[in-house]
PDB file of C-alpha atoms in Angstrom:
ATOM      1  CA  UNK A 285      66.559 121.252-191.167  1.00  0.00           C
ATOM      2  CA  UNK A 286      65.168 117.767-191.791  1.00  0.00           C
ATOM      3  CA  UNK A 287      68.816 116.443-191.925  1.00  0.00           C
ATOM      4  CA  UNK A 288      69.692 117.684-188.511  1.00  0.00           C
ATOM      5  CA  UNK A 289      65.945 116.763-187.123  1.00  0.00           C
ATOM      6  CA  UNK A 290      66.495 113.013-188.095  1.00  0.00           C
ATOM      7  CA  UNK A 291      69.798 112.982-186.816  1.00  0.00           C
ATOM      8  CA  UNK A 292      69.179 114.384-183.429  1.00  0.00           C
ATOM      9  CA  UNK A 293      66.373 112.148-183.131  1.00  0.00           C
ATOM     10  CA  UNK A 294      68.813 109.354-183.581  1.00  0.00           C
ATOM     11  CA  UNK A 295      71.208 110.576-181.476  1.00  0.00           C
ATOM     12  CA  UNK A 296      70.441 112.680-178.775  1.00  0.00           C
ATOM     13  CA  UNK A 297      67.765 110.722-176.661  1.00  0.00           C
ATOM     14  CA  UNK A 298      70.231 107.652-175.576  1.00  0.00           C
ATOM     15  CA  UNK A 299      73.385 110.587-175.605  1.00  0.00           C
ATOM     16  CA  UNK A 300      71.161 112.717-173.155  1.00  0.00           C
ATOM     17  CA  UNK A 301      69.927 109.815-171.272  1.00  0.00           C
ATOM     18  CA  UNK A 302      73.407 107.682-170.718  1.00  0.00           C
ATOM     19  CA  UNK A 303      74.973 111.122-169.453  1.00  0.00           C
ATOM     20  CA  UNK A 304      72.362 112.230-167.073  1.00  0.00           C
ATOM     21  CA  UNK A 305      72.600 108.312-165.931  1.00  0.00           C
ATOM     22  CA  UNK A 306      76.470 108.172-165.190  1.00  0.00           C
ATOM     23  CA  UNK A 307      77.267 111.645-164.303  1.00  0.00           C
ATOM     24  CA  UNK A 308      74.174 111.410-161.333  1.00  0.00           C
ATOM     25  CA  UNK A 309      76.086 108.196-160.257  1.00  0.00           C
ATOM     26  CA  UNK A 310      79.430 109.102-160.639  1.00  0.00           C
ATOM     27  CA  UNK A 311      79.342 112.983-159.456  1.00  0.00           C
ATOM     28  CA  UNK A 312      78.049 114.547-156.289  1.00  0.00           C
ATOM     29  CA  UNK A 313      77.656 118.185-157.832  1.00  0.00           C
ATOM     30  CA  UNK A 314      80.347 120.316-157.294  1.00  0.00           C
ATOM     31  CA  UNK A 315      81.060 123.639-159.822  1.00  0.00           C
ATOM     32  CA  UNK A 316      83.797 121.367-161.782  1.00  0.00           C
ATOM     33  CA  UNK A 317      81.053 118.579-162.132  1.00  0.00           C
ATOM     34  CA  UNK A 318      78.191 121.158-162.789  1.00  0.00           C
ATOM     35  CA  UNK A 319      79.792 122.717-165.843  1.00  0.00           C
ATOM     36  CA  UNK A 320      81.384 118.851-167.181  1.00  0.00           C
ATOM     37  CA  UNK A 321      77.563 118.495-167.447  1.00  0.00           C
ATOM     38  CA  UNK A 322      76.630 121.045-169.069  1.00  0.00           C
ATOM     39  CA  UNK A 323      79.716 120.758-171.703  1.00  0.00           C
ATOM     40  CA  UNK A 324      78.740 117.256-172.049  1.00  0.00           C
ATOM     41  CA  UNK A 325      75.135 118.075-172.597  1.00  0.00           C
ATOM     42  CA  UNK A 326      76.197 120.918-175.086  1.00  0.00           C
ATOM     43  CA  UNK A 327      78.007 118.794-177.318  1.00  0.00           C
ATOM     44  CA  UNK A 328      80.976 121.005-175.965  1.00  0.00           C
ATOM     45  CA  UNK A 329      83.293 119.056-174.106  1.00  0.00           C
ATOM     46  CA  UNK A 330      85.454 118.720-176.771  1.00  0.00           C
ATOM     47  CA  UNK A 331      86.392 122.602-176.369  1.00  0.00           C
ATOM     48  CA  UNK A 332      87.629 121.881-172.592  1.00  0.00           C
ATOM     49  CA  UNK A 333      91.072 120.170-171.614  1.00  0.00           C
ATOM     50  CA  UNK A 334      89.923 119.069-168.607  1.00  0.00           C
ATOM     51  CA  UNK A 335      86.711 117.747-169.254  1.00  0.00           C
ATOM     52  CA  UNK A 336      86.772 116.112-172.752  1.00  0.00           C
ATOM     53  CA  UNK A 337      87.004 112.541-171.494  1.00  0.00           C
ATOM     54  CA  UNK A 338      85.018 113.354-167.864  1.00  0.00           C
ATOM     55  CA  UNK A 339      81.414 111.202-167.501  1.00  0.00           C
ATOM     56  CA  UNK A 340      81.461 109.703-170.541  1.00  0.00           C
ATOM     57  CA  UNK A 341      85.100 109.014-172.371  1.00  0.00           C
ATOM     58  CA  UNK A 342      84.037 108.224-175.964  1.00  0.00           C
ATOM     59  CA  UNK A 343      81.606 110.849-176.240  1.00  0.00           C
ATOM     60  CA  UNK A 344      84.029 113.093-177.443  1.00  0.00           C
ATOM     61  CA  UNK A 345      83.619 111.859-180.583  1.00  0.00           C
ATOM     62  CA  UNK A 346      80.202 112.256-181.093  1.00  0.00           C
ATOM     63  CA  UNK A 347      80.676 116.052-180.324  1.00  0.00           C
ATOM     64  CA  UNK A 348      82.944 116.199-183.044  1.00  0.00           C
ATOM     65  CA  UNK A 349      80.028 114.407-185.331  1.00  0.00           C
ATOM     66  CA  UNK A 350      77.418 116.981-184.066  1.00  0.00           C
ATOM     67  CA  UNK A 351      79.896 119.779-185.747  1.00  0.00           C
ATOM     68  CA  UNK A 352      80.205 117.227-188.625  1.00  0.00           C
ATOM     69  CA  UNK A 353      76.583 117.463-188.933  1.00  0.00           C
ATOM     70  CA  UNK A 354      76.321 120.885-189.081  1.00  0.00           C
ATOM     71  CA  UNK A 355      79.491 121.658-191.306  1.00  0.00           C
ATOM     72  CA  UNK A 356      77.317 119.528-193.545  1.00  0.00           C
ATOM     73  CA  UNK A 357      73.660 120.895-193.239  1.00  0.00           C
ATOM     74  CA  UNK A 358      75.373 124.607-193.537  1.00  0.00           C
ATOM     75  CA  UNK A 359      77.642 123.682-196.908  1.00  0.00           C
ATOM     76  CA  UNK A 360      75.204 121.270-198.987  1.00  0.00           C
ATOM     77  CA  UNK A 361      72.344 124.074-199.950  1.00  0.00           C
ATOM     78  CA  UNK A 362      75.378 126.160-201.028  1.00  0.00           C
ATOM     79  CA  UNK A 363      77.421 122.990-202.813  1.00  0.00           C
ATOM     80  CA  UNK A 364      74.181 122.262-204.578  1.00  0.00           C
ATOM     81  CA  UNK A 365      73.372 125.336-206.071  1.00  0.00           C
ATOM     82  CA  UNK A 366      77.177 125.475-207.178  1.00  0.00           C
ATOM     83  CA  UNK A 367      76.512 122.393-208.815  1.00  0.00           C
ATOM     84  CA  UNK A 368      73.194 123.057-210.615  1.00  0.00           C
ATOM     85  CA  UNK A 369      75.359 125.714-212.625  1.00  0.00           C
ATOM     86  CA  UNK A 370      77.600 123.491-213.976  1.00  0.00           C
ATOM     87  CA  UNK A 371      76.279 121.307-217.097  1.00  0.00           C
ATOM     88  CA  UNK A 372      77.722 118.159-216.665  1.00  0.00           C
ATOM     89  CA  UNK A 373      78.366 115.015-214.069  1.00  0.00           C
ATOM     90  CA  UNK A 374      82.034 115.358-214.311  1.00  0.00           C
ATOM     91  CA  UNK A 375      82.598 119.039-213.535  1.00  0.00           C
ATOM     92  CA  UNK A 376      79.980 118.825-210.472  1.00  0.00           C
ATOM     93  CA  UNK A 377      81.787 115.292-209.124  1.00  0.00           C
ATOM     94  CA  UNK A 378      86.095 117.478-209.699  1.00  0.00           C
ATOM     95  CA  UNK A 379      84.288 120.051-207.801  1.00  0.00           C
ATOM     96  CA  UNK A 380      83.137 118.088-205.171  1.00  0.00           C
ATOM     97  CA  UNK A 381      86.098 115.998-204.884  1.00  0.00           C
ATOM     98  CA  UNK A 382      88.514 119.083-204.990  1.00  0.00           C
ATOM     99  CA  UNK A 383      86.582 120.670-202.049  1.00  0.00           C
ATOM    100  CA  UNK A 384      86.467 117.208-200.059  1.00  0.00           C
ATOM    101  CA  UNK A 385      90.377 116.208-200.802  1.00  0.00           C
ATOM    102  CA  UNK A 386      91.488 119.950-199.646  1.00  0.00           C
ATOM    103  CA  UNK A 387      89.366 119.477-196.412  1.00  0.00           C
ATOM    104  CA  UNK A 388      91.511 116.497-195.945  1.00  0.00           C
ATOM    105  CA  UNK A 389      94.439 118.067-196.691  1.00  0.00           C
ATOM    106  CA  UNK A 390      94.016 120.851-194.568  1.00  0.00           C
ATOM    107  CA  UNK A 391      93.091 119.019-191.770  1.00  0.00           C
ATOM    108  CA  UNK A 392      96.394 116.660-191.971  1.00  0.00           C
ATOM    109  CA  UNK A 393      98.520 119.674-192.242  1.00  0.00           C
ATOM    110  CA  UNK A 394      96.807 120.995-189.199  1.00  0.00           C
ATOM    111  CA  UNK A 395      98.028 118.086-186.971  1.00  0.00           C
ATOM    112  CA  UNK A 396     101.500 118.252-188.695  1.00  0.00           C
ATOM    113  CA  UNK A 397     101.873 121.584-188.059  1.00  0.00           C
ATOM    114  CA  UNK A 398     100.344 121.388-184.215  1.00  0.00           C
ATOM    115  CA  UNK A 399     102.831 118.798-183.457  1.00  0.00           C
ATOM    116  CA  UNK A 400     106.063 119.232-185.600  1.00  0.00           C
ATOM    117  CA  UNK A 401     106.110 122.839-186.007  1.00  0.00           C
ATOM    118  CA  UNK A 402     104.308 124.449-182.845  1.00  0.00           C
ATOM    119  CA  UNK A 403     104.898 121.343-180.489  1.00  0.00           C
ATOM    120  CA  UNK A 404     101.690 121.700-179.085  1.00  0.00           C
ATOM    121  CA  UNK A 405     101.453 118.697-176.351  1.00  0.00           C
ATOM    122  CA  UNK A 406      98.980 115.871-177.302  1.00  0.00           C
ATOM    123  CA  UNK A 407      97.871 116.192-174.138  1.00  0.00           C
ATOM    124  CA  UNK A 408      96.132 119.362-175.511  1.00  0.00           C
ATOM    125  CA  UNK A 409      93.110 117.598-176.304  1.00  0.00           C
ATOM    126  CA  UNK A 410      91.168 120.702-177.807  1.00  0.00           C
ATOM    127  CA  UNK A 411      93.698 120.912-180.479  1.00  0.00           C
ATOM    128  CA  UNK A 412      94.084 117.304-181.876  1.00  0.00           C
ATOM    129  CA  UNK A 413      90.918 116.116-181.063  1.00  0.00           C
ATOM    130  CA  UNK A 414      88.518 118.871-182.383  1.00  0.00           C
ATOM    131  CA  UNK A 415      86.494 119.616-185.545  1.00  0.00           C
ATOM    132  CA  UNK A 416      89.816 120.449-187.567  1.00  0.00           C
ATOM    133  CA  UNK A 417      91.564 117.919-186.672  1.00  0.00           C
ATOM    134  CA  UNK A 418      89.053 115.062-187.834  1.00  0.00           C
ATOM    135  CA  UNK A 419      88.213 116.514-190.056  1.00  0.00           C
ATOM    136  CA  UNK A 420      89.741 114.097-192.129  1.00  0.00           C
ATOM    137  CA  UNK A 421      87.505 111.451-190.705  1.00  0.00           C
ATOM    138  CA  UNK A 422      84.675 113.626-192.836  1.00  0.00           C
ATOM    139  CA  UNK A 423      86.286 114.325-195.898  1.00  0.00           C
ATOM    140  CA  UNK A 424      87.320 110.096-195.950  1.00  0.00           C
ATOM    141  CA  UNK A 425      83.975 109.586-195.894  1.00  0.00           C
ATOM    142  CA  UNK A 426      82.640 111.850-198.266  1.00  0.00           C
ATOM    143  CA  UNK A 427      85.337 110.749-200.928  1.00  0.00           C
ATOM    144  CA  UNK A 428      84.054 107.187-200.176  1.00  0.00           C
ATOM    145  CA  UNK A 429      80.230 108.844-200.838  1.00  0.00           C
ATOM    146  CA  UNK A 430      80.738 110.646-203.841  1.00  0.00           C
ATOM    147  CA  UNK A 431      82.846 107.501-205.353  1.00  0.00           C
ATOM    148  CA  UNK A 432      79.243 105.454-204.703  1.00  0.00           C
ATOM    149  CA  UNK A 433      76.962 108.141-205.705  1.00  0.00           C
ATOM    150  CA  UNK A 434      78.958 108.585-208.967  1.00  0.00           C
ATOM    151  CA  UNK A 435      79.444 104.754-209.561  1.00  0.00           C
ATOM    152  CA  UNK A 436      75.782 104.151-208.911  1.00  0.00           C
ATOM    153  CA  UNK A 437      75.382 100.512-211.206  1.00  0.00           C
ATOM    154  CA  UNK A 438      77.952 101.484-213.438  1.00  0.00           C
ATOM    155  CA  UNK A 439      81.180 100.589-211.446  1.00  0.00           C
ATOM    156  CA  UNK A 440      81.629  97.531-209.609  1.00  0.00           C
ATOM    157  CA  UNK A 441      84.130  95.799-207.723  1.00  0.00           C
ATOM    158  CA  UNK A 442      84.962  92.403-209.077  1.00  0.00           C
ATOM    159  CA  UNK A 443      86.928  89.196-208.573  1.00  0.00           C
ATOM    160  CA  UNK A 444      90.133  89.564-205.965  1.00  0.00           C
ATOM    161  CA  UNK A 445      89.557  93.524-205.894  1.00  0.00           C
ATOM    162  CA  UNK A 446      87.241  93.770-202.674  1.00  0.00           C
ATOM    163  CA  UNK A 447      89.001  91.087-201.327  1.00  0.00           C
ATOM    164  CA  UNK A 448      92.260  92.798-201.801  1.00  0.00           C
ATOM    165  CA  UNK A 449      90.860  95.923-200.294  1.00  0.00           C
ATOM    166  CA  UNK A 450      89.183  94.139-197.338  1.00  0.00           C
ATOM    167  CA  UNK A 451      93.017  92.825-196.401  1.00  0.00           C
ATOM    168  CA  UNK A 452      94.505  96.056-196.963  1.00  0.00           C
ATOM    169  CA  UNK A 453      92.445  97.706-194.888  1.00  0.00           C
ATOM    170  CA  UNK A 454      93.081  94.868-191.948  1.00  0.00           C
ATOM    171  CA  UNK A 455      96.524  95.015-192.626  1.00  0.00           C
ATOM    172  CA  UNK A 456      96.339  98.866-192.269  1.00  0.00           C
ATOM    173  CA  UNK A 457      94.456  98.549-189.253  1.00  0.00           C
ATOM    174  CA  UNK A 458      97.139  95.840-187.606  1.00  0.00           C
ATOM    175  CA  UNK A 459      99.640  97.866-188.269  1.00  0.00           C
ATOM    176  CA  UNK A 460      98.790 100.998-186.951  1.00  0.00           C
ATOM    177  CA  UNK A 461      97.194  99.094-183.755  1.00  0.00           C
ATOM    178  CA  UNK A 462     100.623  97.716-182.871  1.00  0.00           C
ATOM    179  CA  UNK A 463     102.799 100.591-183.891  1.00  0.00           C
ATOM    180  CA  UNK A 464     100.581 103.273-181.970  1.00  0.00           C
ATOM    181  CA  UNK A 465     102.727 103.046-178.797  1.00  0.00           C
ATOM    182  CA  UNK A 466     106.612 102.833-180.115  1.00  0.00           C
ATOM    183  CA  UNK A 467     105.874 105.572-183.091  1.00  0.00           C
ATOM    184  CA  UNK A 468     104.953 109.072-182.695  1.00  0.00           C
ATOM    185  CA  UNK A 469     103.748 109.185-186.759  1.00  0.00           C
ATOM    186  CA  UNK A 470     101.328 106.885-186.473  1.00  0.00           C
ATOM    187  CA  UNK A 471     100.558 108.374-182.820  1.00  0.00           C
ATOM    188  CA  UNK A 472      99.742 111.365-184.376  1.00  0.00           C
ATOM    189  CA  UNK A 473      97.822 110.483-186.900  1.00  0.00           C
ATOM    190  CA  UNK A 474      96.530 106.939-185.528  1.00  0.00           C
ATOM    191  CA  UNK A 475      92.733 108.192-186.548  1.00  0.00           C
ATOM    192  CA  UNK A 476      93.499 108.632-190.120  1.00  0.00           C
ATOM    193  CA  UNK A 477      95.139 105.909-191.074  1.00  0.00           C
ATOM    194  CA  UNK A 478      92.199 103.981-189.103  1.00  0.00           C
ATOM    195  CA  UNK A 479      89.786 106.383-190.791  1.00  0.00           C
ATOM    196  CA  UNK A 480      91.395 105.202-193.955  1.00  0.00           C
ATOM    197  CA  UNK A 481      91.655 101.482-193.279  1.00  0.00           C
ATOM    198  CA  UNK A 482      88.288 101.633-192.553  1.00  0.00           C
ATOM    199  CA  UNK A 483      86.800 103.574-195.514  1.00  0.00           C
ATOM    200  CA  UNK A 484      88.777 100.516-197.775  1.00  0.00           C
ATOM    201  CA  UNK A 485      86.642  97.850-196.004  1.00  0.00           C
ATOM    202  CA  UNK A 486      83.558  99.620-196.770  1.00  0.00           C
ATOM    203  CA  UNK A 487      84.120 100.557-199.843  1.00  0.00           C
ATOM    204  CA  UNK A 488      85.108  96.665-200.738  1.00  0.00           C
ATOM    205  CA  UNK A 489      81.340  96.217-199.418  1.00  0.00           C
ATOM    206  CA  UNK A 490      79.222  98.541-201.126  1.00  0.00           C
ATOM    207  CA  UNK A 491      80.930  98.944-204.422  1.00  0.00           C
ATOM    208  CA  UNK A 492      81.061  94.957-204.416  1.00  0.00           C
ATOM    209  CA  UNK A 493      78.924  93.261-206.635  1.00  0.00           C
ATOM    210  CA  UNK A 494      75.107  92.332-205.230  1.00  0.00           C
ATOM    211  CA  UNK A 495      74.938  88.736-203.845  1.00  0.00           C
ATOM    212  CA  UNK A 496      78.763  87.861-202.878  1.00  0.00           C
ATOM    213  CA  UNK A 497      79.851  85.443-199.824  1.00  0.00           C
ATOM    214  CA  UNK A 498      80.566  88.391-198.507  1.00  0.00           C
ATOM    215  CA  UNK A 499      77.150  90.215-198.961  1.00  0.00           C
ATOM    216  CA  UNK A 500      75.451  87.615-197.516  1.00  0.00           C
ATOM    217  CA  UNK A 501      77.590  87.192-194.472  1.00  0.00           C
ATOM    218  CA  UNK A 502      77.087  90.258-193.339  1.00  0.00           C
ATOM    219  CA  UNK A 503      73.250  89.955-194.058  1.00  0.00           C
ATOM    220  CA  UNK A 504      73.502  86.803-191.043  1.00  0.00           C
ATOM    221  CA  UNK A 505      71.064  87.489-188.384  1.00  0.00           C
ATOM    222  CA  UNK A 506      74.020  88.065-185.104  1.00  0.00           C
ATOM    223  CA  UNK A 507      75.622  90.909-187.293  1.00  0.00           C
ATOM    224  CA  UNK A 508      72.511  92.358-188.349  1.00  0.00           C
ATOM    225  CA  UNK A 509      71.622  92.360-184.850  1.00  0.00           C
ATOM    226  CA  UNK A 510      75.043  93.695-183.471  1.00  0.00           C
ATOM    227  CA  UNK A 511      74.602  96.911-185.989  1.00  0.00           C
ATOM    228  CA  UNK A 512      71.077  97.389-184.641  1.00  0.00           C
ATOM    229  CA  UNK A 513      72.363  97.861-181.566  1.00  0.00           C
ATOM    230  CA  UNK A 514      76.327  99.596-181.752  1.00  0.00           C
ATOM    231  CA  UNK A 515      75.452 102.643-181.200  1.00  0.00           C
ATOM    232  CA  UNK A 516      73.964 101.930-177.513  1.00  0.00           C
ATOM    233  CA  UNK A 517      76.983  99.245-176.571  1.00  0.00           C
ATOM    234  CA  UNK A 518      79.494 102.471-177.831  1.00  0.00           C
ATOM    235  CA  UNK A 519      77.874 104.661-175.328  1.00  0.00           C
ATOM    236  CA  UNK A 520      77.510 101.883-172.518  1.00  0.00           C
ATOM    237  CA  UNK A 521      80.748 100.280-172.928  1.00  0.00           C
ATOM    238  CA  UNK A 522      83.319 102.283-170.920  1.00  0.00           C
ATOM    239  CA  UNK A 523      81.061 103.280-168.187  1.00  0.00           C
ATOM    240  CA  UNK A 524      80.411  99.426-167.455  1.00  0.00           C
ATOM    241  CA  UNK A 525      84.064  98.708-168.300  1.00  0.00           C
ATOM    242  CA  UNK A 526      84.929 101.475-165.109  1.00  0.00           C
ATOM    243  CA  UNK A 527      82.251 100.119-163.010  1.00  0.00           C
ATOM    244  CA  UNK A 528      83.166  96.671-163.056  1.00  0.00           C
ATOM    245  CA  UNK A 529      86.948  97.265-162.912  1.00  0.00           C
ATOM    246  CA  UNK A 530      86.264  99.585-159.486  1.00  0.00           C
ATOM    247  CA  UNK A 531      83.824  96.899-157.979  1.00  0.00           C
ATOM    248  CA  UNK A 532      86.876  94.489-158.787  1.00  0.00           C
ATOM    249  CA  UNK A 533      84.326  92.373-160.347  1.00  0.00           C
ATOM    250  CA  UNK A 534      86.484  92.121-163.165  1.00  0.00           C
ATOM    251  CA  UNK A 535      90.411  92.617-163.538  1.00  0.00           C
ATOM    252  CA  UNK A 536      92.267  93.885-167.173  1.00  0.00           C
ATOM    253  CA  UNK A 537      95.485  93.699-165.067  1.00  0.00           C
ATOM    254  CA  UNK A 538      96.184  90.042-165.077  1.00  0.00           C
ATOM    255  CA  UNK A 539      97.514  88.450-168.173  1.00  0.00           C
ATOM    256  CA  UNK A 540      95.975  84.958-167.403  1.00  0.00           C
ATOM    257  CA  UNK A 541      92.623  85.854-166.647  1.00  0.00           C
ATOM    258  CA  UNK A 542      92.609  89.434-169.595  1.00  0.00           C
ATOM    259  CA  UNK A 543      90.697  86.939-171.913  1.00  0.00           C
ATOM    260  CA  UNK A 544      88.043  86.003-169.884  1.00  0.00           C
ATOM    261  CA  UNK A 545      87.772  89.209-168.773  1.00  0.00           C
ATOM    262  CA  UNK A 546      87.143  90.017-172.514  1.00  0.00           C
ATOM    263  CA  UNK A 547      84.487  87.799-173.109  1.00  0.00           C
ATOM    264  CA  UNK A 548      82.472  88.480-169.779  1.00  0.00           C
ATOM    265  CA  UNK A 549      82.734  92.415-170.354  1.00  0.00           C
ATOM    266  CA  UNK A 550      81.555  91.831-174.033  1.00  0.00           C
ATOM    267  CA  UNK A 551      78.613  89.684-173.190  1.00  0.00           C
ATOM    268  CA  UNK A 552      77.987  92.147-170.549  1.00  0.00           C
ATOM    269  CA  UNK A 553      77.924  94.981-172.596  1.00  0.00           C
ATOM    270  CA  UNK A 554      75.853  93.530-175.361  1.00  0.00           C
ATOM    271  CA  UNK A 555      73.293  92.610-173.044  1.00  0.00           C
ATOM    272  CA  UNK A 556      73.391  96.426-172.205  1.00  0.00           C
ATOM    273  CA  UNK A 557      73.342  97.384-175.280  1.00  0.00           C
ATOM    274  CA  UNK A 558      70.422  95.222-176.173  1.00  0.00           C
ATOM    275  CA  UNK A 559      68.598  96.531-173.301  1.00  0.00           C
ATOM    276  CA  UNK A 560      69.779 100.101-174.069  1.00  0.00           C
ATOM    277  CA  UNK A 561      68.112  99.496-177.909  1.00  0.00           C
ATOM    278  CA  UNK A 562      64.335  98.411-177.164  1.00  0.00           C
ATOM    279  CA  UNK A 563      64.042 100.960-173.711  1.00  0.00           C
ATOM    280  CA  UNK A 564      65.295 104.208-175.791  1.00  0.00           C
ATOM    281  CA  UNK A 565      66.660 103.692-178.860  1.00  0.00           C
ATOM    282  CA  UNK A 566      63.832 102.110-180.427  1.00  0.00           C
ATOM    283  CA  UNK A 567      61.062 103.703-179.013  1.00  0.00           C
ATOM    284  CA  UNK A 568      62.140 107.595-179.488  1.00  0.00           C
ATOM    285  CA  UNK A 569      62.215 106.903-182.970  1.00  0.00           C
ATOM    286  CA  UNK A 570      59.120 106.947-183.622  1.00  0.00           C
ATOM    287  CA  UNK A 571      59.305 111.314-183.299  1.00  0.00           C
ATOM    288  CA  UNK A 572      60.041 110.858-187.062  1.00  0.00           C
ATOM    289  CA  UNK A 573      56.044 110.419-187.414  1.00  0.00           C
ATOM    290  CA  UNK A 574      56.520 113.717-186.058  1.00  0.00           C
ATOM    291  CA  UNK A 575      57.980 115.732-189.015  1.00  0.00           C
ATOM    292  CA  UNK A 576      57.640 115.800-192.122  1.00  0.00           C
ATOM    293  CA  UNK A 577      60.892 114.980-195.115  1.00  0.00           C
ATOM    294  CA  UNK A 578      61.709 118.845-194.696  1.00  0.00           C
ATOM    295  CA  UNK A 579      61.994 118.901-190.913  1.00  0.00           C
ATOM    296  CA  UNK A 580      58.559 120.648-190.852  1.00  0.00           C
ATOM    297  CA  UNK A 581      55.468 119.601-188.173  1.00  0.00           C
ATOM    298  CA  UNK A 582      53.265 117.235-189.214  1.00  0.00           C
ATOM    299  CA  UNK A 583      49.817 118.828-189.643  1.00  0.00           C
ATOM    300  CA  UNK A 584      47.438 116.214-188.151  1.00  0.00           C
ATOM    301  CA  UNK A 585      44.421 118.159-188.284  1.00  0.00           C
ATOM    302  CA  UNK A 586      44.679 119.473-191.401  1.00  0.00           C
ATOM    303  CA  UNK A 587      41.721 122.095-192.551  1.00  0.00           C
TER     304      UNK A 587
END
């Protein structure tokens, strides 16, 4: 309960309030509009064909995190008191990892067998865009958090090895970025291998040793900053992309001007984003003061 609690409060308040925003500007409030809002405000979208990528585009995938969230508040009392039987480190980290790595592997089957075998369309959004079929996403990150929780200060990375993970992981991500439209592999399965290339550059951060060049670029004050406030430029970004683009205030269609075009939209949206941060972000959470570790009430008369 105190899981989900903290993680709605992070969430939900700029979701709920960038939706209301650009559907009330965008829609006029007809019965296909009515019920894209309430999908979207449902977390539910991602259920509906037609209405996955209305209001908001990329909010799709943060209805797939809310399931995500719950998969994971719903298996962990159960995965712990599995573990608590077993005596030793090793059997509760092969039990964890053979739960995580079948997740995965069920999940990459899924879209194999969606597409090769049952030649479901892509354009059946439900199907390779829900829970299942991210699931990978999950189970990449959980590998990646059960490698750190069972390195702790034991394991480190050392000498070329994050570096050589770090260019992997670009190289990964290159690849797949420029292959996406000629190959229907990668096509298909474009989010893992970026799920992948992405869970190598992390893990060449936080399994690196304490005090690299590395460390402490990422500790400069602009990225800092930038992380602070990603979550309200992902939200903001495409709706002031759209906007602009139908005002003609900016074009993505001309090949001389696409890089200033770039740099105007970013500066744009970090401005938003900034904005976004200090008028919702940071204010709503403060509602942690509100409950307690457990998810419980704080008692602030107490007898």
């Amino acid at each position: 309960r105190g899981f989900l609690i903290r993680r709605a409060i992070r969430l939900v308040p700029l979701y709920y309030a960038a939706i209301l925003v650009v559907w009330s500007l965008r829609y006029t409030g007809g019965s296909e509009q009515w019920l894209d809002l309430l999908e979207h405000l449902t977390f539910t979208q991602i259920f509906d064909a037609r209405h996955i990528f209305w209001t908001i585009g990329p909010a799709w995938s943060l209805a797939v995190e809310v399931l995500f969230y719950l998969s994971v508040a719903l298996a962990a009392p159960l995965l712990q008191r599995a573990c608590e039987r077993m005596q030793t480190q090793p059997q509760r980290i092969m039990l964890l990892l053979g739960l995580v790595t079948t997740l995965m592997a069920a999940s990459l089957a899924y879209k194999g067998w969606a597409f090769y075998i049952a030649h479901i369309p892509q354009e059946n959004y439900p199907v390779y865009f829900g829970f299942l079929a991210k699931a990978d996403l999950l189970a990449l990150g959980m590998l990646l958090a059960i490698g750190v929780a069972a390195a702790k200060e034991r394991f480190r990375l050392i000498g070329w090895q994050p570096a050589l993970l770090r260019l992997v992981g670009l190289g990964l991500l290159s690849a797949v970025f420029i292959l996406r439209e000629s190959n229907e592999f990668i096509t298909l399965f474009f989010h893992s291998f970026c799920g992948l290339a992405f869970t190598l550059l992390l893990a060449s951060t936080v399994l690196e040793e304490r005090g690299s060049s590395w460390q402490h670029t990422l500790e400069q004050p602009i990225y800092k900053f930038l992380g602070l406030i990603s979550y309200s430029i992902y939200i903001w970004h495409e709706p002031i992309l759209i906007e602009l683009s139908q005002r003609q205030l900016l074009t993505f269609q001309n090949g001389a001007v696409f890089p200033i075009s770039i740099l105007a939209l970013l500066a744009i949206v970090i401005l938003a984003g900034a904005a976004s941060y200090y008028a919702i972000e940071y204010p709503t959470q403060f509602l942690h003061y509100l409950f307690t570790r457990d998810g419980n009430l704080v008692n602030r008369y107490p007898d």
